[in-house]
Short mmCIF file of C-alpha atoms in Angstrom, two decimals:
data_model
loop_
_atom_site.label_atom_id
_atom_site.label_comp_id
_atom_site.label_asym_id
_atom_site.label_seq_id
_atom_site.Cartn_x
_atom_site.Cartn_y
_atom_site.Cartn_z
CA TYR A 1 -84.64 169.01 318.51
CA ARG A 2 -82.54 167.81 315.97
CA ASP A 3 -84.48 166.13 312.95
CA LEU A 4 -82.52 163.47 311.32
CA GLN A 5 -83.53 162.25 308.10
CA PRO A 6 -82.77 159.09 305.84
CA GLY A 7 -79.52 159.65 304.13
CA ASP A 8 -78.21 162.33 307.26
CA PRO A 9 -74.76 161.24 308.68
CA ALA A 10 -75.38 159.75 312.18
CA PRO A 11 -73.14 161.94 314.79
CA TRP A 12 -70.27 160.29 315.97
CA PHE A 13 -69.58 160.47 319.59
CA THR A 14 -67.63 158.61 322.59
CA GLN A 15 -69.64 157.49 325.43
CA ARG A 16 -69.74 155.16 328.33
CA CYS A 17 -71.28 151.81 327.51
CA THR A 18 -72.02 148.56 329.12
CA SER A 19 -69.02 146.81 327.32
CA ASN A 20 -66.70 149.96 327.43
CA GLU A 21 -66.02 153.10 329.29
CA ARG A 22 -65.08 155.17 326.38
CA TYR A 23 -66.90 153.53 323.38
CA ALA A 24 -66.33 155.07 320.13
CA PHE A 25 -69.54 154.84 318.15
CA ASP A 26 -67.61 155.40 314.60
CA THR A 27 -65.97 151.97 315.05
CA VAL A 28 -69.15 150.27 314.83
CA ALA A 29 -69.62 151.01 311.17
CA GLY A 30 -69.97 147.64 308.75
CA ARG A 31 -73.34 146.42 309.96
CA TYR A 32 -76.71 147.88 310.44
CA ILE A 33 -77.08 149.49 313.70
CA VAL A 34 -80.28 150.13 316.02
CA LEU A 35 -80.17 152.94 318.73
CA CYS A 36 -83.10 152.74 320.90
CA PHE A 37 -83.46 156.19 322.82
CA PHE A 38 -86.22 154.87 325.44
CA GLY A 39 -85.08 157.17 328.44
CA SER A 40 -85.48 154.93 331.21
CA ALA A 41 -85.86 150.98 331.55
CA GLY A 42 -87.77 152.03 334.66
CA HIS A 43 -90.79 153.27 332.43
CA VAL A 44 -93.25 151.19 331.12
CA SER A 45 -92.69 152.61 327.77
CA GLY A 46 -88.92 151.50 327.68
CA GLN A 47 -89.88 148.25 329.12
CA ALA A 48 -91.94 147.62 326.14
CA ARG A 49 -89.35 148.64 323.63
CA LEU A 50 -86.71 146.44 325.47
CA GLY A 51 -89.15 143.58 325.61
CA GLN A 52 -89.56 143.94 321.82
CA VAL A 53 -85.57 143.78 321.53
CA LEU A 54 -85.51 140.40 323.35
CA GLN A 55 -88.31 139.07 321.25
CA LEU A 56 -85.96 139.91 318.05
CA ARG A 57 -82.89 138.66 319.71
CA PRO A 58 -81.64 136.37 317.26
CA ARG A 59 -81.29 139.06 314.86
CA PHE A 60 -78.88 140.96 316.77
CA ASP A 61 -75.62 139.34 316.02
CA ASP A 62 -73.13 141.81 315.61
CA GLN A 63 -72.43 140.65 312.09
CA ARG A 64 -75.52 141.90 310.36
CA LEU A 65 -77.10 144.01 313.14
CA THR A 66 -76.15 145.49 316.42
CA PHE A 67 -78.53 147.05 319.18
CA PHE A 68 -77.68 149.91 321.40
CA GLY A 69 -80.10 151.12 324.20
CA VAL A 70 -79.42 154.56 325.04
CA SER A 71 -80.68 155.36 328.94
CA VAL A 72 -80.42 158.87 330.44
CA ASP A 73 -81.56 157.21 333.84
CA PRO A 74 -78.66 156.71 336.33
CA ALA A 75 -80.78 154.27 338.00
CA ASP A 76 -80.70 151.70 335.24
CA GLU A 77 -77.15 151.35 335.67
CA ALA A 78 -77.11 151.56 339.31
CA SER A 79 -79.68 148.96 339.90
CA ASP A 80 -78.50 146.67 336.88
CA ARG A 81 -81.82 146.83 335.03
CA LEU A 82 -79.94 146.76 331.81
CA GLN A 83 -77.45 144.28 330.87
CA GLU A 84 -75.50 143.67 327.58
CA ALA A 85 -75.95 140.53 325.93
CA LEU A 86 -73.33 139.62 323.72
CA PRO A 87 -73.14 139.25 320.76
CA GLY A 88 -75.25 142.19 319.49
CA ILE A 89 -77.03 144.14 322.70
CA ARG A 90 -75.14 146.95 324.52
CA HIS A 91 -76.49 150.04 326.22
CA PHE A 92 -75.14 153.77 326.41
CA TRP A 93 -75.14 155.23 329.64
CA ASP A 94 -76.29 158.77 328.72
CA ALA A 95 -76.67 160.57 331.95
CA ASP A 96 -75.22 163.59 330.64
CA ARG A 97 -77.77 163.41 327.91
CA ARG A 98 -75.27 164.41 325.26
CA VAL A 99 -76.06 161.33 322.95
CA SER A 100 -79.87 161.92 323.26
CA ARG A 101 -79.40 165.50 322.20
CA LEU A 102 -77.25 164.55 319.13
CA PHE A 103 -80.07 162.10 317.78
CA GLY A 104 -82.86 164.38 318.67
CA ALA A 105 -84.46 162.61 321.68
CA LEU A 106 -83.83 166.00 323.67
CA PRO A 107 -83.22 169.72 322.40
CA ALA A 108 -80.09 170.20 320.90
CA GLU A 109 -79.31 173.11 323.26
CA ALA A 110 -79.52 172.00 326.81
CA GLY A 111 -82.23 173.83 328.97
CA ARG A 112 -83.72 173.25 332.17
CA ASP A 113 -83.87 169.49 332.59
CA ASP A 114 -87.33 169.39 334.13
CA ALA A 115 -88.72 171.46 331.24
CA GLU A 116 -87.40 168.96 328.53
CA GLU A 117 -89.61 166.47 326.81
CA TYR A 118 -87.63 163.42 326.08
CA ARG A 119 -89.00 162.16 322.68
CA PRO A 120 -87.85 158.46 322.52
CA ARG A 121 -87.51 157.07 319.11
CA TRP A 122 -85.70 154.08 317.19
CA VAL A 123 -82.82 155.13 314.77
CA ILE A 124 -81.94 152.41 312.48
CA LEU A 125 -78.50 153.13 310.82
CA ASN A 126 -76.94 152.03 307.57
CA PRO A 127 -73.54 150.12 307.77
CA ASP A 128 -71.91 153.21 306.61
CA LEU A 129 -73.59 155.11 309.58
CA SER A 130 -76.01 157.08 307.72
CA VAL A 131 -79.62 157.46 308.91
CA ARG A 132 -81.99 154.83 307.22
CA ARG A 133 -84.85 155.13 309.40
CA VAL A 134 -86.17 157.03 312.53
CA ILE A 135 -89.41 155.52 314.08
CA HIS A 136 -90.85 157.47 316.94
CA PHE A 137 -92.48 155.74 319.89
CA LEU A 138 -96.45 155.98 319.57
CA ALA A 139 -98.62 155.71 322.71
CA ASP A 140 -100.63 153.02 320.93
CA ARG A 141 -97.22 151.05 320.52
CA SER A 142 -97.77 150.66 316.93
CA ASP A 143 -94.07 151.75 316.47
CA LEU A 144 -93.05 148.29 317.80
CA GLU A 145 -94.53 146.60 314.64
CA SER A 146 -93.04 149.22 312.17
CA PHE A 147 -89.67 148.54 313.78
CA ALA A 148 -89.85 144.79 313.46
CA ALA A 149 -91.20 145.36 309.87
CA ALA A 150 -88.13 147.81 309.02
CA LEU A 151 -85.72 145.02 310.26
CA ASP A 152 -87.65 142.56 308.00
CA ALA A 153 -86.84 145.03 305.10
CA LEU A 154 -83.24 145.28 305.68
CA PRO A 155 -81.27 144.15 302.51
CA PRO A 156 -78.06 142.01 302.93
CA VAL A 157 -75.08 144.34 304.65
CA GLU A 158 -73.14 144.51 301.10
CA HIS A 159 -76.42 145.71 299.27
CA TYR A 160 -77.78 148.36 301.70
CA ALA A 161 -77.45 151.03 299.19
CA GLY A 162 -79.55 148.77 296.68
CA VAL A 163 -76.71 147.83 294.72
CA GLU A 164 -73.46 145.71 295.88
CA VAL A 165 -71.20 148.40 297.30
CA HIS A 166 -67.58 148.51 296.10
CA ALA A 167 -65.10 150.59 297.52
CA PRO A 168 -64.05 153.75 296.99
CA VAL A 169 -67.56 154.51 295.37
CA MET A 170 -69.52 156.60 297.90
CA LEU A 171 -73.56 155.82 297.63
CA ILE A 172 -75.96 157.59 299.98
CA PRO A 173 -79.24 155.97 299.48
CA GLY A 174 -82.38 157.32 300.49
CA ILE A 175 -81.73 160.98 299.98
CA PHE A 176 -84.05 161.46 297.01
CA ASP A 177 -87.59 160.62 297.22
CA THR A 178 -89.10 158.33 294.27
CA ALA A 179 -90.95 160.95 292.57
CA LEU A 180 -87.92 163.19 292.17
CA CYS A 181 -85.63 160.11 290.88
CA ARG A 182 -88.37 159.47 288.25
CA GLU A 183 -88.40 163.22 287.09
CA LEU A 184 -84.49 163.33 287.03
CA VAL A 185 -84.71 159.99 285.03
CA ALA A 186 -87.12 161.42 282.60
CA LEU A 187 -85.19 164.89 282.26
CA TYR A 188 -82.20 162.66 281.33
CA GLU A 189 -84.07 160.60 278.78
CA ARG A 190 -85.53 163.68 277.20
CA HIS A 191 -82.41 166.07 277.12
CA GLY A 192 -79.34 163.59 277.76
CA GLY A 193 -76.74 163.40 280.31
#
């Protein structure tokens, strides 16, 4: 299973989506992105997460924040269980499981499908398509509260890196933890640049 960490670049892909037969994911940069790897809208777990998204619906406006559900269940598409709600809410049809593998919901290498454990998760991306946070689904559903709190904590898009971002400077926020940052500042203050 791929273990995406804050600061990692999100994998780029092209996949069928509710709004486009060949959606090029890299074209969505410039706003926060939520990917929800729920597996199937036919399962209670997936329904609970999609229900949370509907409760938070006004936040998904395609300007500041966009949501993509990721379904590996062909029945979600065939039965119309999932509908896009523009602006802001779309779903990827991942029956080939390629996107789920790229983001760690399934093992990176294909194995026997019946032996693979699907590891559902929320993946929140920065406007530069770097990973901001990964929140795994939990049996007690406490991930729903963590997810809502993570959305509440998002700064304005132009300040996602902690400062106003101006081109052509490249900033990658969240790579170093606070303790390491303090140590680096202390070293600089003791020894100079």
